[in-house]
């Protein structure tokens, strides 16, 4: 069975703090894809990153960075120097590399960045 | 590119009425479209997968006679909530992909349904 766990329901930080959002996944597939999406209060999902199971290199994009570790089945997301505009719900998602394109979402982490 | 629109963005209806939600891929042809439902402060749950020209595949627990999905063209899929009840009030999000197995899903902005 496939599963995505985001243990942190809510996180509150003060602006300029760094924050890490955890994501742990379960899958029996050898080929799979991991995603992070941002959902601001407007509701529209914003794609942040996709990582396939064969690429464990960490990635940095501006203030965002991702740490993919297959050994611990984790795909954590760090925001450096957080800003109020980062306030949103963040979802981690898993997709099988097989025939189906089905996305399995975690329960999301609500990030509140206080000014 | 890869823009997906939904209409309406929000709708309020009376209990017992039917509501149709449209999902359009504006700048690409979507072989596959997905419908999700998101209750307040909860995650997105896949309701069904629809391929153009064929019947939708529903997830376990989703009533196909209540949530009618039509994917008649490569740019349009519709979700009709029949005989809506207050418990159907939710945020409905569609996504579209070029092909079922490989390409990314691009998400629409969502439709907020409130059933009185």
mmCIF file of C-alpha atoms in Angstrom:
data_model
loop_
_atom_site.group_PDB
_atom_site.id
_atom_site.type_symbol
_atom_site.label_atom_id
_atom_site.label_comp_id
_atom_site.label_asym_id
_atom_site.label_seq_id
_atom_site.Cartn_x
_atom_site.Cartn_y
_atom_site.Cartn_z
ATOM 1 C CA UNK A 1 0.000 0.000 0.000
ATOM 2 C CA UNK A 2 1.094 3.531 -0.646
ATOM 3 C CA UNK A 3 0.957 6.135 2.058
ATOM 4 C CA UNK A 4 2.254 9.613 2.788
ATOM 5 C CA UNK A 5 2.597 10.861 6.349
ATOM 6 C CA UNK A 6 2.993 14.476 7.328
ATOM 7 C CA UNK A 7 3.167 14.286 11.077
ATOM 8 C CA UNK A 8 3.196 18.041 11.606
ATOM 9 C CA UNK A 9 -0.354 19.310 11.474
ATOM 10 C CA UNK A 10 0.471 22.938 12.158
ATOM 11 C CA UNK A 11 3.677 24.905 12.485
ATOM 12 C CA UNK A 12 3.984 28.498 13.555
ATOM 13 C CA UNK A 13 7.189 30.456 13.093
ATOM 14 C CA UNK A 14 8.251 34.060 13.187
ATOM 15 C CA UNK A 15 9.348 35.718 10.006
ATOM 16 C CA UNK A 16 12.980 35.054 9.002
ATOM 17 C CA UNK A 17 13.102 31.776 10.872
ATOM 18 C CA UNK A 18 13.973 28.597 9.000
ATOM 19 C CA UNK A 19 11.368 25.863 9.023
ATOM 20 C CA UNK A 20 11.400 22.236 7.905
ATOM 21 C CA UNK A 21 8.291 20.353 6.885
ATOM 22 C CA UNK A 22 8.542 16.604 7.233
ATOM 23 C CA UNK A 23 7.255 14.005 4.808
ATOM 24 C CA UNK A 24 7.568 10.248 5.183
ATOM 25 C CA UNK A 25 6.283 7.909 2.514
ATOM 26 C CA UNK A 26 5.584 4.218 2.079
ATOM 27 C CA UNK A 27 5.630 2.354 -1.191
ATOM 28 C CA UNK A 28 6.688 -1.016 -2.547
ATOM 29 C CA UNK A 29 7.438 0.396 -5.962
ATOM 30 C CA UNK A 30 11.028 0.784 -7.059
ATOM 31 C CA UNK A 31 10.072 3.609 -9.361
ATOM 32 C CA UNK A 32 8.003 6.400 -7.915
ATOM 33 C CA UNK A 33 7.720 10.167 -7.799
ATOM 34 C CA UNK A 34 7.464 12.552 -4.888
ATOM 35 C CA UNK A 35 5.930 15.994 -4.980
ATOM 36 C CA UNK A 36 5.416 19.047 -2.841
ATOM 37 C CA UNK A 37 2.512 21.412 -3.391
ATOM 38 C CA UNK A 38 1.602 24.685 -1.724
ATOM 39 C CA UNK A 39 -2.035 25.566 -1.122
ATOM 40 C CA UNK A 40 -2.506 29.200 -0.121
ATOM 41 C CA UNK A 41 -5.809 30.412 1.351
ATOM 42 C CA UNK A 42 -7.173 30.915 -2.167
ATOM 43 C CA UNK A 43 -7.207 27.135 -2.520
ATOM 44 C CA UNK A 44 -5.318 26.706 -5.757
ATOM 45 C CA UNK A 45 -2.552 24.123 -5.611
ATOM 46 C CA UNK A 46 0.867 25.416 -6.557
ATOM 47 C CA UNK A 47 3.383 22.863 -7.779
ATOM 48 C CA UNK A 48 6.754 23.221 -6.051
ATOM 49 C CA UNK A 49 8.857 20.207 -6.959
ATOM 50 C CA UNK A 50 8.892 16.697 -8.362
ATOM 51 C CA UNK A 51 11.578 14.165 -7.552
ATOM 52 C CA UNK A 52 11.875 10.671 -8.971
ATOM 53 C CA UNK A 53 13.056 7.720 -6.922
ATOM 54 C CA UNK A 54 16.359 7.406 -8.749
ATOM 55 C CA UNK A 55 17.477 10.915 -8.032
ATOM 56 C CA UNK A 56 18.489 11.424 -4.428
ATOM 57 C CA UNK A 57 20.279 14.677 -4.984
ATOM 58 C CA UNK A 58 19.077 17.432 -2.775
ATOM 59 C CA UNK A 59 17.682 20.456 -4.512
ATOM 60 C CA UNK A 60 17.715 24.131 -3.734
ATOM 61 C CA UNK A 61 15.511 26.738 -5.337
ATOM 62 C CA UNK A 62 15.907 30.143 -3.813
ATOM 63 C CA UNK A 63 14.768 29.936 -0.209
ATOM 64 C CA UNK A 64 13.380 26.436 -0.737
ATOM 65 C CA UNK A 65 15.352 23.233 -0.398
ATOM 66 C CA UNK A 66 14.445 19.587 -0.372
ATOM 67 C CA UNK A 67 16.173 16.643 1.264
ATOM 68 C CA UNK A 68 15.322 13.252 -0.246
ATOM 69 C CA UNK A 69 16.579 10.224 1.672
ATOM 70 C CA UNK A 70 15.497 6.805 0.464
ATOM 71 C CA UNK A 71 17.086 5.132 3.461
ATOM 72 C CA UNK A 72 14.537 6.763 5.737
ATOM 73 C CA UNK A 73 11.774 7.138 3.112
ATOM 74 C CA UNK A 74 11.687 10.847 3.727
ATOM 75 C CA UNK A 75 11.362 13.870 1.492
ATOM 76 C CA UNK A 76 11.622 16.908 3.742
ATOM 77 C CA UNK A 77 11.117 20.492 2.691
ATOM 78 C CA UNK A 78 12.947 23.441 4.238
ATOM 79 C CA UNK A 79 12.095 27.095 3.865
ATOM 80 C CA UNK A 80 14.952 29.391 4.765
ATOM 81 C CA UNK A 81 14.283 32.874 6.111
ATOM 82 C CA UNK A 82 10.531 32.369 6.051
ATOM 83 C CA UNK A 83 8.222 35.157 4.984
ATOM 84 C CA UNK A 84 4.593 35.908 5.707
ATOM 85 C CA UNK A 85 3.745 35.007 2.095
ATOM 86 C CA UNK A 86 4.922 31.472 2.817
ATOM 87 C CA UNK A 87 1.889 30.970 5.035
ATOM 88 C CA UNK A 88 -0.120 28.169 3.459
ATOM 89 C CA UNK A 89 -0.878 24.482 3.682
ATOM 90 C CA UNK A 90 1.867 22.351 2.197
ATOM 91 C CA UNK A 91 1.155 18.900 0.838
ATOM 92 C CA UNK A 92 3.583 16.133 0.109
ATOM 93 C CA UNK A 93 2.393 13.594 -2.467
ATOM 94 C CA UNK A 94 3.483 10.263 -3.907
ATOM 95 C CA UNK A 95 2.854 8.776 -7.307
ATOM 96 C CA UNK A 96 3.634 5.296 -8.501
ATOM 97 C CA UNK A 97 5.880 4.855 -11.494
ATOM 98 C CA UNK A 98 3.500 2.302 -12.910
ATOM 99 C CA UNK A 99 0.585 2.645 -15.270
ATOM 100 C CA UNK A 100 -1.536 4.701 -12.953
ATOM 101 C CA UNK A 101 -1.001 8.418 -12.520
ATOM 102 C CA UNK A 102 -2.762 8.419 -9.168
ATOM 103 C CA UNK A 103 -1.420 10.896 -6.620
ATOM 104 C CA UNK A 104 -1.519 10.001 -2.954
ATOM 105 C CA UNK A 105 -1.506 13.119 -0.800
ATOM 106 C CA UNK A 106 -0.385 13.510 2.761
ATOM 107 C CA UNK A 107 -2.649 15.257 5.230
ATOM 108 C CA UNK A 108 -0.822 18.534 4.824
ATOM 109 C CA UNK A 109 1.016 20.877 7.158
ATOM 110 C CA UNK A 110 -0.389 24.300 7.883
ATOM 111 C CA UNK A 111 2.455 26.778 8.097
ATOM 112 C CA UNK A 112 1.774 30.111 9.728
ATOM 113 C CA UNK A 113 4.516 32.701 9.467
ATOM 114 C CA UNK A 114 4.018 35.529 11.913
ATOM 115 C CA UNK A 115 5.399 38.988 11.122
ATOM 116 C CA UNK B 1 1.392 26.788 -20.518
ATOM 117 C CA UNK B 2 -0.495 23.916 -18.872
ATOM 118 C CA UNK B 3 -3.371 25.966 -17.554
ATOM 119 C CA UNK B 4 -6.465 24.306 -16.165
ATOM 120 C CA UNK B 5 -9.608 26.245 -15.409
ATOM 121 C CA UNK B 6 -12.696 25.372 -13.427
ATOM 122 C CA UNK B 7 -16.138 26.858 -13.572
ATOM 123 C CA UNK B 8 -17.782 27.966 -11.446
ATOM 124 C CA UNK B 9 -15.271 28.946 -8.786
ATOM 125 C CA UNK B 10 -17.982 28.735 -6.179
ATOM 126 C CA UNK B 11 -21.626 27.700 -6.101
ATOM 127 C CA UNK B 12 -24.377 27.673 -3.509
ATOM 128 C CA UNK B 13 -27.370 25.461 -4.125
ATOM 129 C CA UNK B 14 -30.378 24.063 -2.342
ATOM 130 C CA UNK B 15 -30.490 20.518 -1.110
ATOM 131 C CA UNK B 16 -31.814 18.144 -3.739
ATOM 132 C CA UNK B 17 -30.611 20.072 -6.762
ATOM 133 C CA UNK B 18 -27.869 19.021 -9.156
ATOM 134 C CA UNK B 19 -24.728 20.996 -9.766
ATOM 135 C CA UNK B 20 -22.360 20.757 -12.710
ATOM 136 C CA UNK B 21 -18.709 21.710 -12.441
ATOM 137 C CA UNK B 22 -16.560 22.130 -15.542
ATOM 138 C CA UNK B 23 -12.862 21.496 -15.836
ATOM 139 C CA UNK B 24 -11.030 22.706 -18.923
ATOM 140 C CA UNK B 25 -7.464 22.378 -20.087
ATOM 141 C CA UNK B 26 -6.848 25.669 -21.851
ATOM 142 C CA UNK B 27 -3.620 25.138 -23.736
ATOM 143 C CA UNK B 28 -3.157 21.410 -24.026
ATOM 144 C CA UNK B 29 -5.144 18.294 -24.753
ATOM 145 C CA UNK B 30 -5.768 16.266 -21.644
ATOM 146 C CA UNK B 31 -6.174 12.572 -22.212
ATOM 147 C CA UNK B 32 -6.791 12.054 -18.531
ATOM 148 C CA UNK B 33 -8.530 14.213 -15.963
ATOM 149 C CA UNK B 34 -8.844 13.648 -12.248
ATOM 150 C CA UNK B 35 -11.408 14.843 -9.750
ATOM 151 C CA UNK B 36 -10.548 15.416 -6.113
ATOM 152 C CA UNK B 37 -12.581 16.428 -3.107
ATOM 153 C CA UNK B 38 -11.185 18.321 -0.162
ATOM 154 C CA UNK B 39 -13.120 18.828 3.039
ATOM 155 C CA UNK B 40 -12.142 21.748 5.290
ATOM 156 C CA UNK B 41 -8.703 21.329 6.820
ATOM 157 C CA UNK B 42 -8.292 17.935 5.221
ATOM 158 C CA UNK B 43 -6.261 16.495 2.416
ATOM 159 C CA UNK B 44 -7.217 15.984 -1.199
ATOM 160 C CA UNK B 45 -8.963 12.711 -1.840
ATOM 161 C CA UNK B 46 -9.135 11.331 -5.360
ATOM 162 C CA UNK B 47 -12.710 10.686 -6.396
ATOM 163 C CA UNK B 48 -12.291 9.427 -9.932
ATOM 164 C CA UNK B 49 -10.084 9.265 -12.983
ATOM 165 C CA UNK B 50 -11.568 9.957 -16.367
ATOM 166 C CA UNK B 51 -10.099 9.223 -19.759
ATOM 167 C CA UNK B 52 -11.429 10.960 -22.818
ATOM 168 C CA UNK B 53 -14.121 8.954 -24.527
ATOM 169 C CA UNK B 54 -14.442 6.254 -21.885
ATOM 170 C CA UNK B 55 -16.168 5.737 -18.578
ATOM 171 C CA UNK B 56 -14.612 7.165 -15.455
ATOM 172 C CA UNK B 57 -12.916 4.963 -12.898
ATOM 173 C CA UNK B 58 -14.181 5.722 -9.424
ATOM 174 C CA UNK B 59 -12.288 5.277 -6.192
ATOM 175 C CA UNK B 60 -13.660 2.983 -3.557
ATOM 176 C CA UNK B 61 -16.481 4.562 -1.612
ATOM 177 C CA UNK B 62 -17.363 7.156 -4.256
ATOM 178 C CA UNK B 63 -20.884 6.758 -5.618
ATOM 179 C CA UNK B 64 -20.741 6.860 -9.399
ATOM 180 C CA UNK B 65 -24.464 7.518 -9.686
ATOM 181 C CA UNK B 66 -24.184 10.536 -7.450
ATOM 182 C CA UNK B 67 -21.033 12.004 -8.941
ATOM 183 C CA UNK B 68 -21.451 11.823 -12.698
ATOM 184 C CA UNK B 69 -18.323 12.416 -14.700
ATOM 185 C CA UNK B 70 -18.235 13.103 -18.405
ATOM 186 C CA UNK B 71 -15.032 13.530 -20.381
ATOM 187 C CA UNK B 72 -16.394 14.074 -23.852
ATOM 188 C CA UNK B 73 -13.457 15.962 -25.306
ATOM 189 C CA UNK B 74 -9.738 16.310 -24.791
ATOM 190 C CA UNK B 75 -10.183 19.697 -23.157
ATOM 191 C CA UNK B 76 -13.306 19.327 -21.069
ATOM 192 C CA UNK B 77 -14.464 17.142 -18.222
ATOM 193 C CA UNK B 78 -17.554 17.756 -16.146
ATOM 194 C CA UNK B 79 -18.524 16.601 -12.684
ATOM 195 C CA UNK B 80 -22.209 16.652 -11.845
ATOM 196 C CA UNK B 81 -23.212 16.295 -8.230
ATOM 197 C CA UNK B 82 -26.721 14.913 -8.414
ATOM 198 C CA UNK B 83 -29.310 15.513 -5.712
ATOM 199 C CA UNK B 84 -26.793 17.393 -3.634
ATOM 200 C CA UNK B 85 -27.012 17.315 0.140
ATOM 201 C CA UNK B 86 -25.256 19.420 2.772
ATOM 202 C CA UNK B 87 -22.692 16.664 3.335
ATOM 203 C CA UNK B 88 -21.593 17.121 -0.282
ATOM 204 C CA UNK B 89 -20.417 20.624 0.547
ATOM 205 C CA UNK B 90 -16.722 20.599 -0.196
ATOM 206 C CA UNK B 91 -13.919 21.981 -2.331
ATOM 207 C CA UNK B 92 -13.759 20.112 -5.629
ATOM 208 C CA UNK B 93 -10.503 20.232 -7.552
ATOM 209 C CA UNK B 94 -9.766 18.831 -10.972
ATOM 210 C CA UNK B 95 -6.462 18.103 -12.593
ATOM 211 C CA UNK B 96 -5.477 17.241 -16.123
ATOM 212 C CA UNK B 97 -2.648 15.263 -17.654
ATOM 213 C CA UNK B 98 -1.519 14.668 -21.197
ATOM 214 C CA UNK B 99 -1.392 10.933 -20.715
ATOM 215 C CA UNK B 100 -2.479 8.662 -17.925
ATOM 216 C CA UNK B 101 0.803 7.209 -16.886
ATOM 217 C CA UNK B 102 3.606 9.633 -17.413
ATOM 218 C CA UNK B 103 2.775 13.262 -17.622
ATOM 219 C CA UNK B 104 2.318 15.678 -14.783
ATOM 220 C CA UNK B 105 -1.053 16.592 -13.410
ATOM 221 C CA UNK B 106 -1.911 20.259 -13.674
ATOM 222 C CA UNK B 107 -4.456 21.428 -11.154
ATOM 223 C CA UNK B 108 -7.422 23.710 -11.575
ATOM 224 C CA UNK B 109 -8.210 26.443 -9.063
ATOM 225 C CA UNK B 110 -11.017 24.478 -7.455
ATOM 226 C CA UNK B 111 -14.762 24.927 -7.002
ATOM 227 C CA UNK B 112 -16.271 25.521 -3.609
ATOM 228 C CA UNK B 113 -19.695 23.901 -3.338
ATOM 229 C CA UNK B 114 -22.051 24.824 -0.529
ATOM 230 C CA UNK B 115 -25.311 22.930 -0.273
ATOM 231 C CA UNK B 116 -27.918 24.551 1.948
#
